[in-house]
Amino acid sequence: QTVVTQEPSFSVSPGGTLTLTCGLSSGSVSTSHFPSWYQQTPGQAPRTLIYNTNTRSSGVPDRFSGSILGNKAALTITGAQADDESDYYCVLYMGPGSVVFGGGTKVTVL
Amino acid sequence: EVQLLESGGGLVQPGGSLRLSCAASGFTFSSFVMSWVRQAPGKGLECVSIIGTNAANTYYADSVKGRFTISRDNSKNTVYLQMNGLRADDTALYYCASRVTTVTTKYFQHWGQGTLVTVSS
C-alpha cells in the first residue's frame, strides 16, 4: 500500500517563504511520478497549481514553484499572502490508474 | 469556459445505491480521461475511480472496488459513477475532475464543484 506523505501543517509569516514536501513511505519521488500540487480553500473545490513537478497551471502566480528536493517533491511559496492560507495536496502517479493523494498540508499565514 | 457540473448526490441508507453524473462543457470531452475524487468531511482527497477516453480502461480504489462502476457517454459529454452497497464511510463530497494523461504529462486539470453523498440511516 503506497502512502504519500505530507507535513500535516505549516505556518508562515506574511511575506515569508515556505516549502512543502511530498514523499513516499517507501522509496524516492522522482519526475516519473509526475508530481502535481493542488490548493483547496475551505468550502471550495481543489485548484490545480503545479503539474509535471514544476509546471505552473494557467493563471497560477510565479510565487508558486515546484521541484524535486532530495527524495521528495516540493512546493515552494514565496512572498506568502493571506489568501495562500489553504490546504495543499500533492498527487503522485504510481502507474496506470494508480493515482495517490497525499494527506494534505494545512498552511496558516500569521 | 470549462465546466464540470456534478449531480445525483443525496441522502441514502446503508446498502443503498446512487448514480452520480458529471456534465462537461468547454473542452473536447472525448479526448480526456475522467475521474471521480472524493473528500470525506474534514478529511483529505481520495481518487476513487478513473475512466479512459473510450471507456475501455477503468480503475478503482480498493475501497470501492466491486461496489462502484464508472462509465461515460461521449455523445452526451457526461461521466457517471454508479455506487452500490453504500456504507457510512462513503459519505463524502464527490468531485468530478478531468485528467490529462499523456506519455509526458499526468495531472488533474479541471474540477467540478462537487456533489454531496450522505450515507446514513
PDB file of C-alpha atoms in Angstrom:
ATOM      1  CA  GLN A   1       0.000   0.000   0.000  1.00  0.00           C
ATOM      2  CA  THR A   2       1.589   3.211  -1.202  1.00  0.00           C
ATOM      3  CA  VAL A   3       1.460   6.086   1.255  1.00  0.00           C
ATOM      4  CA  VAL A   4       2.211   9.621   0.110  1.00  0.00           C
ATOM      5  CA  THR A   5       3.440  11.726   2.982  1.00  0.00           C
ATOM      6  CA  GLN A   6       2.996  15.445   3.582  1.00  0.00           C
ATOM      7  CA  GLU A   7       3.510  17.683   6.589  1.00  0.00           C
ATOM      8  CA  PRO A   8       0.166  17.936   8.415  1.00  0.00           C
ATOM      9  CA  SER A   9       0.543  21.652   8.990  1.00  0.00           C
ATOM     10  CA  PHE A  10       2.799  24.600   8.336  1.00  0.00           C
ATOM     11  CA  SER A  11       2.828  28.212   9.494  1.00  0.00           C
ATOM     12  CA  VAL A  12       4.401  31.142   7.712  1.00  0.00           C
ATOM     13  CA  SER A  13       4.525  34.868   8.268  1.00  0.00           C
ATOM     14  CA  PRO A  14       3.155  37.199   5.626  1.00  0.00           C
ATOM     15  CA  GLY A  15       5.860  37.781   3.042  1.00  0.00           C
ATOM     16  CA  GLY A  16       7.737  34.684   4.119  1.00  0.00           C
ATOM     17  CA  THR A  17       8.731  31.602   2.173  1.00  0.00           C
ATOM     18  CA  LEU A  18       7.672  28.053   2.837  1.00  0.00           C
ATOM     19  CA  THR A  19       8.458  24.755   1.236  1.00  0.00           C
ATOM     20  CA  LEU A  20       6.025  21.884   1.491  1.00  0.00           C
ATOM     21  CA  THR A  21       7.192  18.374   0.705  1.00  0.00           C
ATOM     22  CA  CYS A  22       5.653  15.238  -0.726  1.00  0.00           C
ATOM     23  CA  GLY A  23       7.330  11.922  -0.092  1.00  0.00           C
ATOM     24  CA  LEU A  24       6.780   8.212  -0.305  1.00  0.00           C
ATOM     25  CA  SER A  25       6.546   5.822   2.610  1.00  0.00           C
ATOM     26  CA  SER A  26       8.933   3.621   0.679  1.00  0.00           C
ATOM     27  CA  GLY A  27      11.299   4.953  -1.929  1.00  0.00           C
ATOM     28  CA  SER A  28      12.058   8.274  -3.524  1.00  0.00           C
ATOM     29  CA  VAL A  29       9.864  10.624  -5.501  1.00  0.00           C
ATOM     30  CA  SER A  30      11.107  11.365  -8.991  1.00  0.00           C
ATOM     31  CA  THR A  31       9.817  13.152 -12.066  1.00  0.00           C
ATOM     32  CA  SER A  32       8.493   9.769 -13.220  1.00  0.00           C
ATOM     33  CA  HIS A  33       5.824  10.124 -10.559  1.00  0.00           C
ATOM     34  CA  PHE A  34       4.621  13.299 -12.332  1.00  0.00           C
ATOM     35  CA  PRO A  35       4.158  15.176  -9.048  1.00  0.00           C
ATOM     36  CA  SER A  36       1.274  17.658  -9.071  1.00  0.00           C
ATOM     37  CA  TRP A  37       0.011  20.074  -6.436  1.00  0.00           C
ATOM     38  CA  TYR A  38      -3.474  21.336  -5.636  1.00  0.00           C
ATOM     39  CA  GLN A  39      -4.719  24.137  -3.419  1.00  0.00           C
ATOM     40  CA  GLN A  40      -8.029  23.910  -1.604  1.00  0.00           C
ATOM     41  CA  THR A  41      -9.544  26.697   0.444  1.00  0.00           C
ATOM     42  CA  PRO A  42     -12.377  25.830   2.843  1.00  0.00           C
ATOM     43  CA  GLY A  43     -15.650  25.158   1.062  1.00  0.00           C
ATOM     44  CA  GLN A  44     -14.073  25.269  -2.377  1.00  0.00           C
ATOM     45  CA  ALA A  45     -13.107  22.732  -4.970  1.00  0.00           C
ATOM     46  CA  PRO A  46      -9.409  21.992  -5.432  1.00  0.00           C
ATOM     47  CA  ARG A  47      -7.448  24.255  -7.747  1.00  0.00           C
ATOM     48  CA  THR A  48      -4.580  22.915  -9.826  1.00  0.00           C
ATOM     49  CA  LEU A  49      -1.312  24.712  -9.064  1.00  0.00           C
ATOM     50  CA  ILE A  50       1.608  22.691 -10.389  1.00  0.00           C
ATOM     51  CA  TYR A  51       1.960  19.656 -12.624  1.00  0.00           C
ATOM     52  CA  ASN A  52       4.811  17.642 -14.054  1.00  0.00           C
ATOM     53  CA  THR A  53       6.906  18.556 -10.999  1.00  0.00           C
ATOM     54  CA  ASN A  54       7.382  22.218 -11.856  1.00  0.00           C
ATOM     55  CA  THR A  55       4.922  23.468 -14.497  1.00  0.00           C
ATOM     56  CA  ARG A  56       2.506  26.100 -13.253  1.00  0.00           C
ATOM     57  CA  SER A  57      -1.102  25.716 -14.277  1.00  0.00           C
ATOM     58  CA  SER A  58      -2.701  28.551 -16.201  1.00  0.00           C
ATOM     59  CA  GLY A  59      -3.165  31.675 -14.079  1.00  0.00           C
ATOM     60  CA  VAL A  60      -1.045  30.492 -11.162  1.00  0.00           C
ATOM     61  CA  PRO A  61       1.322  33.244  -9.987  1.00  0.00           C
ATOM     62  CA  ASP A  62       5.040  32.636 -10.120  1.00  0.00           C
ATOM     63  CA  ARG A  63       5.170  32.822  -6.324  1.00  0.00           C
ATOM     64  CA  PHE A  64       4.348  29.128  -6.543  1.00  0.00           C
ATOM     65  CA  SER A  65       7.049  26.800  -7.775  1.00  0.00           C
ATOM     66  CA  GLY A  66       7.632  23.075  -7.801  1.00  0.00           C
ATOM     67  CA  SER A  67      10.751  20.980  -7.675  1.00  0.00           C
ATOM     68  CA  ILE A  68      12.357  17.755  -6.527  1.00  0.00           C
ATOM     69  CA  LEU A  69      14.313  18.249  -3.323  1.00  0.00           C
ATOM     70  CA  GLY A  70      16.327  15.230  -2.360  1.00  0.00           C
ATOM     71  CA  ASN A  71      13.949  12.285  -2.417  1.00  0.00           C
ATOM     72  CA  LYS A  72      10.743  14.320  -2.286  1.00  0.00           C
ATOM     73  CA  ALA A  73       8.662  16.601  -4.448  1.00  0.00           C
ATOM     74  CA  ALA A  74       8.395  20.124  -3.122  1.00  0.00           C
ATOM     75  CA  LEU A  75       6.087  23.105  -3.435  1.00  0.00           C
ATOM     76  CA  THR A  76       7.613  26.448  -2.553  1.00  0.00           C
ATOM     77  CA  ILE A  77       5.541  29.544  -1.918  1.00  0.00           C
ATOM     78  CA  THR A  78       7.495  32.787  -1.808  1.00  0.00           C
ATOM     79  CA  GLY A  79       6.100  36.049  -0.504  1.00  0.00           C
ATOM     80  CA  ALA A  80       3.248  34.328   1.309  1.00  0.00           C
ATOM     81  CA  GLN A  81      -0.035  36.187   1.305  1.00  0.00           C
ATOM     82  CA  ALA A  82      -3.116  35.893   3.475  1.00  0.00           C
ATOM     83  CA  ASP A  83      -5.075  34.205   0.707  1.00  0.00           C
ATOM     84  CA  ASP A  84      -2.455  31.466   0.480  1.00  0.00           C
ATOM     85  CA  GLU A  85      -3.957  30.107   3.673  1.00  0.00           C
ATOM     86  CA  SER A  86      -5.329  26.795   2.373  1.00  0.00           C
ATOM     87  CA  ASP A  87      -4.866  23.077   2.310  1.00  0.00           C
ATOM     88  CA  TYR A  88      -2.298  21.839  -0.190  1.00  0.00           C
ATOM     89  CA  TYR A  89      -2.345  18.364  -1.654  1.00  0.00           C
ATOM     90  CA  CYS A  90       0.236  16.587  -3.722  1.00  0.00           C
ATOM     91  CA  VAL A  91      -0.568  13.737  -6.089  1.00  0.00           C
ATOM     92  CA  LEU A  92       1.809  11.088  -7.359  1.00  0.00           C
ATOM     93  CA  TYR A  93       1.304   8.841 -10.360  1.00  0.00           C
ATOM     94  CA  MET A  94       2.123   5.257  -9.377  1.00  0.00           C
ATOM     95  CA  GLY A  95       1.183   3.523 -12.627  1.00  0.00           C
ATOM     96  CA  PRO A  96      -1.805   3.118 -14.947  1.00  0.00           C
ATOM     97  CA  GLY A  97      -4.906   4.001 -12.976  1.00  0.00           C
ATOM     98  CA  SER A  98      -2.938   4.385  -9.763  1.00  0.00           C
ATOM     99  CA  VAL A  99      -3.013   7.968  -8.568  1.00  0.00           C
ATOM    100  CA  VAL A 100      -2.360   8.648  -4.901  1.00  0.00           C
ATOM    101  CA  PHE A 101      -3.070  11.828  -2.956  1.00  0.00           C
ATOM    102  CA  GLY A 102      -1.004  12.875  -0.015  1.00  0.00           C
ATOM    103  CA  GLY A 103      -2.801  13.601   3.219  1.00  0.00           C
ATOM    104  CA  GLY A 104      -2.558  17.338   2.654  1.00  0.00           C
ATOM    105  CA  THR A 105      -0.809  20.195   4.440  1.00  0.00           C
ATOM    106  CA  LYS A 106      -2.776  22.897   6.186  1.00  0.00           C
ATOM    107  CA  VAL A 107      -0.978  26.210   5.695  1.00  0.00           C
ATOM    108  CA  THR A 108      -1.578  29.071   8.074  1.00  0.00           C
ATOM    109  CA  VAL A 109      -0.376  32.589   7.319  1.00  0.00           C
ATOM    110  CA  LEU A 110       0.035  34.584  10.506  1.00  0.00           C
TER     111      LEU A 110
ATOM    112  CA  GLU B   1     -15.010  28.180 -20.333  1.00  0.00           C
ATOM    113  CA  VAL B   2     -14.561  24.672 -18.950  1.00  0.00           C
ATOM    114  CA  GLN B   3     -17.376  23.488 -16.728  1.00  0.00           C
ATOM    115  CA  LEU B   4     -17.884  20.247 -14.863  1.00  0.00           C
ATOM    116  CA  LEU B   5     -21.292  20.014 -13.228  1.00  0.00           C
ATOM    117  CA  GLU B   6     -21.925  17.140 -10.850  1.00  0.00           C
ATOM    118  CA  SER B   7     -25.366  15.973  -9.802  1.00  0.00           C
ATOM    119  CA  GLY B   8     -27.080  12.993  -8.228  1.00  0.00           C
ATOM    120  CA  GLY B   9     -25.861  13.233  -4.663  1.00  0.00           C
ATOM    121  CA  GLY B  10     -28.156  12.961  -1.687  1.00  0.00           C
ATOM    122  CA  LEU B  11     -29.055  11.048   1.446  1.00  0.00           C
ATOM    123  CA  VAL B  12     -29.169   7.273   1.140  1.00  0.00           C
ATOM    124  CA  GLN B  13     -29.450   4.443   3.630  1.00  0.00           C
ATOM    125  CA  PRO B  14     -26.605   1.996   4.165  1.00  0.00           C
ATOM    126  CA  GLY B  15     -26.695  -0.648   1.484  1.00  0.00           C
ATOM    127  CA  GLY B  16     -28.441   1.670  -0.935  1.00  0.00           C
ATOM    128  CA  SER B  17     -27.439   2.950  -4.344  1.00  0.00           C
ATOM    129  CA  LEU B  18     -26.870   6.283  -6.033  1.00  0.00           C
ATOM    130  CA  ARG B  19     -25.816   7.314  -9.519  1.00  0.00           C
ATOM    131  CA  LEU B  20     -23.710  10.426  -9.849  1.00  0.00           C
ATOM    132  CA  SER B  21     -23.447  12.333 -13.115  1.00  0.00           C
ATOM    133  CA  CYS B  22     -20.939  14.895 -14.305  1.00  0.00           C
ATOM    134  CA  ALA B  23     -21.833  17.001 -17.337  1.00  0.00           C
ATOM    135  CA  ALA B  24     -18.832  18.533 -19.062  1.00  0.00           C
ATOM    136  CA  SER B  25     -18.592  21.510 -21.381  1.00  0.00           C
ATOM    137  CA  GLY B  26     -15.986  23.846 -22.789  1.00  0.00           C
ATOM    138  CA  PHE B  27     -13.490  21.205 -23.870  1.00  0.00           C
ATOM    139  CA  THR B  28     -13.260  18.127 -26.075  1.00  0.00           C
ATOM    140  CA  PHE B  29     -14.674  15.681 -23.560  1.00  0.00           C
ATOM    141  CA  SER B  30     -13.972  12.550 -25.599  1.00  0.00           C
ATOM    142  CA  SER B  31     -10.234  13.332 -25.578  1.00  0.00           C
ATOM    143  CA  PHE B  32      -9.899  13.422 -21.798  1.00  0.00           C
ATOM    144  CA  VAL B  33      -9.562  10.798 -19.144  1.00  0.00           C
ATOM    145  CA  MET B  34     -12.140  11.493 -16.435  1.00  0.00           C
ATOM    146  CA  SER B  35     -12.145  10.728 -12.741  1.00  0.00           C
ATOM    147  CA  TRP B  36     -14.085  10.905  -9.515  1.00  0.00           C
ATOM    148  CA  VAL B  37     -12.312  12.202  -6.422  1.00  0.00           C
ATOM    149  CA  ARG B  38     -13.998  12.268  -3.044  1.00  0.00           C
ATOM    150  CA  GLN B  39     -13.467  14.064   0.235  1.00  0.00           C
ATOM    151  CA  ALA B  40     -14.987  12.810   3.443  1.00  0.00           C
ATOM    152  CA  PRO B  41     -15.966  15.514   5.961  1.00  0.00           C
ATOM    153  CA  GLY B  42     -12.841  17.070   7.438  1.00  0.00           C
ATOM    154  CA  LYS B  43     -10.589  14.645   5.558  1.00  0.00           C
ATOM    155  CA  GLY B  44      -8.299  14.679   2.554  1.00  0.00           C
ATOM    156  CA  LEU B  45      -8.843  13.861  -1.091  1.00  0.00           C
ATOM    157  CA  GLU B  46      -9.080  10.337  -2.490  1.00  0.00           C
ATOM    158  CA  CYS B  47      -9.227   9.311  -6.126  1.00  0.00           C
ATOM    159  CA  VAL B  48     -11.919   6.635  -6.269  1.00  0.00           C
ATOM    160  CA  SER B  49     -12.182   5.935  -9.988  1.00  0.00           C
ATOM    161  CA  ILE B  50     -10.708   6.779 -13.376  1.00  0.00           C
ATOM    162  CA  ILE B  51     -12.021   6.039 -16.859  1.00  0.00           C
ATOM    163  CA  GLY B  52     -10.133   6.198 -20.141  1.00  0.00           C
ATOM    164  CA  THR B  53     -11.208   8.225 -23.130  1.00  0.00           C
ATOM    165  CA  ASN B  54     -13.098   5.391 -24.809  1.00  0.00           C
ATOM    166  CA  ALA B  55     -14.182   3.689 -21.585  1.00  0.00           C
ATOM    167  CA  ALA B  56     -12.114   0.618 -22.331  1.00  0.00           C
ATOM    168  CA  ASN B  57      -9.961   1.163 -19.263  1.00  0.00           C
ATOM    169  CA  THR B  58     -11.395   1.730 -15.821  1.00  0.00           C
ATOM    170  CA  TYR B  59      -9.688   1.866 -12.457  1.00  0.00           C
ATOM    171  CA  TYR B  60     -10.962   1.834  -8.901  1.00  0.00           C
ATOM    172  CA  ALA B  61      -9.598   2.463  -5.449  1.00  0.00           C
ATOM    173  CA  ASP B  62      -9.561  -0.663  -3.308  1.00  0.00           C
ATOM    174  CA  SER B  63     -12.080   0.991  -1.008  1.00  0.00           C
ATOM    175  CA  VAL B  64     -14.786   0.977  -3.708  1.00  0.00           C
ATOM    176  CA  LYS B  65     -13.780  -1.907  -5.952  1.00  0.00           C
ATOM    177  CA  GLY B  66     -16.695  -4.237  -6.629  1.00  0.00           C
ATOM    178  CA  ARG B  67     -19.266  -1.685  -5.443  1.00  0.00           C
ATOM    179  CA  PHE B  68     -18.764   1.350  -7.703  1.00  0.00           C
ATOM    180  CA  THR B  69     -18.842   1.444 -11.508  1.00  0.00           C
ATOM    181  CA  ILE B  70     -17.605   4.342 -13.608  1.00  0.00           C
ATOM    182  CA  SER B  71     -18.872   4.897 -17.128  1.00  0.00           C
ATOM    183  CA  ARG B  72     -19.072   7.649 -19.706  1.00  0.00           C
ATOM    184  CA  ASP B  73     -21.169   8.702 -22.663  1.00  0.00           C
ATOM    185  CA  ASN B  74     -19.054  10.732 -25.027  1.00  0.00           C
ATOM    186  CA  SER B  75     -22.137  11.648 -27.082  1.00  0.00           C
ATOM    187  CA  LYS B  76     -23.549  13.381 -24.006  1.00  0.00           C
ATOM    188  CA  ASN B  77     -20.238  14.685 -22.608  1.00  0.00           C
ATOM    189  CA  THR B  78     -21.085  13.001 -19.334  1.00  0.00           C
ATOM    190  CA  VAL B  79     -19.316  10.694 -16.914  1.00  0.00           C
ATOM    191  CA  TYR B  80     -21.175   8.630 -14.341  1.00  0.00           C
ATOM    192  CA  LEU B  81     -20.448   6.881 -11.073  1.00  0.00           C
ATOM    193  CA  GLN B  82     -22.854   4.112 -10.112  1.00  0.00           C
ATOM    194  CA  MET B  83     -22.482   3.495  -6.398  1.00  0.00           C
ATOM    195  CA  ASN B  84     -23.972   0.320  -4.914  1.00  0.00           C
ATOM    196  CA  GLY B  85     -23.708  -1.182  -1.468  1.00  0.00           C
ATOM    197  CA  LEU B  86     -23.104   2.223   0.061  1.00  0.00           C
ATOM    198  CA  ARG B  87     -21.564   2.402   3.513  1.00  0.00           C
ATOM    199  CA  ALA B  88     -21.280   5.142   6.078  1.00  0.00           C
ATOM    200  CA  ASP B  89     -17.637   5.670   5.169  1.00  0.00           C
ATOM    201  CA  ASP B  90     -18.652   6.520   1.596  1.00  0.00           C
ATOM    202  CA  THR B  91     -20.113   9.748   2.963  1.00  0.00           C
ATOM    203  CA  ALA B  92     -18.210  12.474   1.155  1.00  0.00           C
ATOM    204  CA  LEU B  93     -18.243  15.301  -1.321  1.00  0.00           C
ATOM    205  CA  TYR B  94     -17.661  13.714  -4.716  1.00  0.00           C
ATOM    206  CA  TYR B  95     -15.756  15.780  -7.260  1.00  0.00           C
ATOM    207  CA  CYS B  96     -15.575  15.135 -10.967  1.00  0.00           C
ATOM    208  CA  ALA B  97     -12.195  16.004 -12.478  1.00  0.00           C
ATOM    209  CA  SER B  98     -10.720  15.866 -15.949  1.00  0.00           C
ATOM    210  CA  ARG B  99      -7.327  14.310 -16.119  1.00  0.00           C
ATOM    211  CA  VAL B 100      -4.550  14.946 -18.590  1.00  0.00           C
ATOM    212  CA  THR B 101      -2.885  11.621 -19.229  1.00  0.00           C
ATOM    213  CA  THR B 102      -0.229  11.523 -21.888  1.00  0.00           C
ATOM    214  CA  VAL B 103       3.218   9.985 -22.069  1.00  0.00           C
ATOM    215  CA  THR B 104       4.746  13.207 -20.797  1.00  0.00           C
ATOM    216  CA  THR B 105       2.028  14.786 -18.680  1.00  0.00           C
ATOM    217  CA  LYS B 106      -0.306  13.488 -15.995  1.00  0.00           C
ATOM    218  CA  TYR B 107      -2.453  15.581 -13.671  1.00  0.00           C
ATOM    219  CA  PHE B 108      -5.986  16.598 -12.728  1.00  0.00           C
ATOM    220  CA  GLN B 109      -6.706  19.603 -14.893  1.00  0.00           C
ATOM    221  CA  HIS B 110     -10.231  20.813 -14.186  1.00  0.00           C
ATOM    222  CA  TRP B 111     -12.523  20.250 -11.224  1.00  0.00           C
ATOM    223  CA  GLY B 112     -16.251  20.444 -10.635  1.00  0.00           C
ATOM    224  CA  GLN B 113     -17.798  21.887  -7.500  1.00  0.00           C
ATOM    225  CA  GLY B 114     -18.811  18.504  -6.132  1.00  0.00           C
ATOM    226  CA  THR B 115     -21.973  16.698  -5.122  1.00  0.00           C
ATOM    227  CA  LEU B 116     -22.561  15.548  -1.561  1.00  0.00           C
ATOM    228  CA  VAL B 117     -23.326  11.937  -0.761  1.00  0.00           C
ATOM    229  CA  THR B 118     -24.523  11.133   2.743  1.00  0.00           C
ATOM    230  CA  VAL B 119     -24.977   7.530   3.805  1.00  0.00           C
ATOM    231  CA  SER B 120     -26.995   7.287   6.973  1.00  0.00           C
ATOM    232  CA  SER B 121     -29.993   5.537   8.424  1.00  0.00           C
TER     233      SER B 121
END
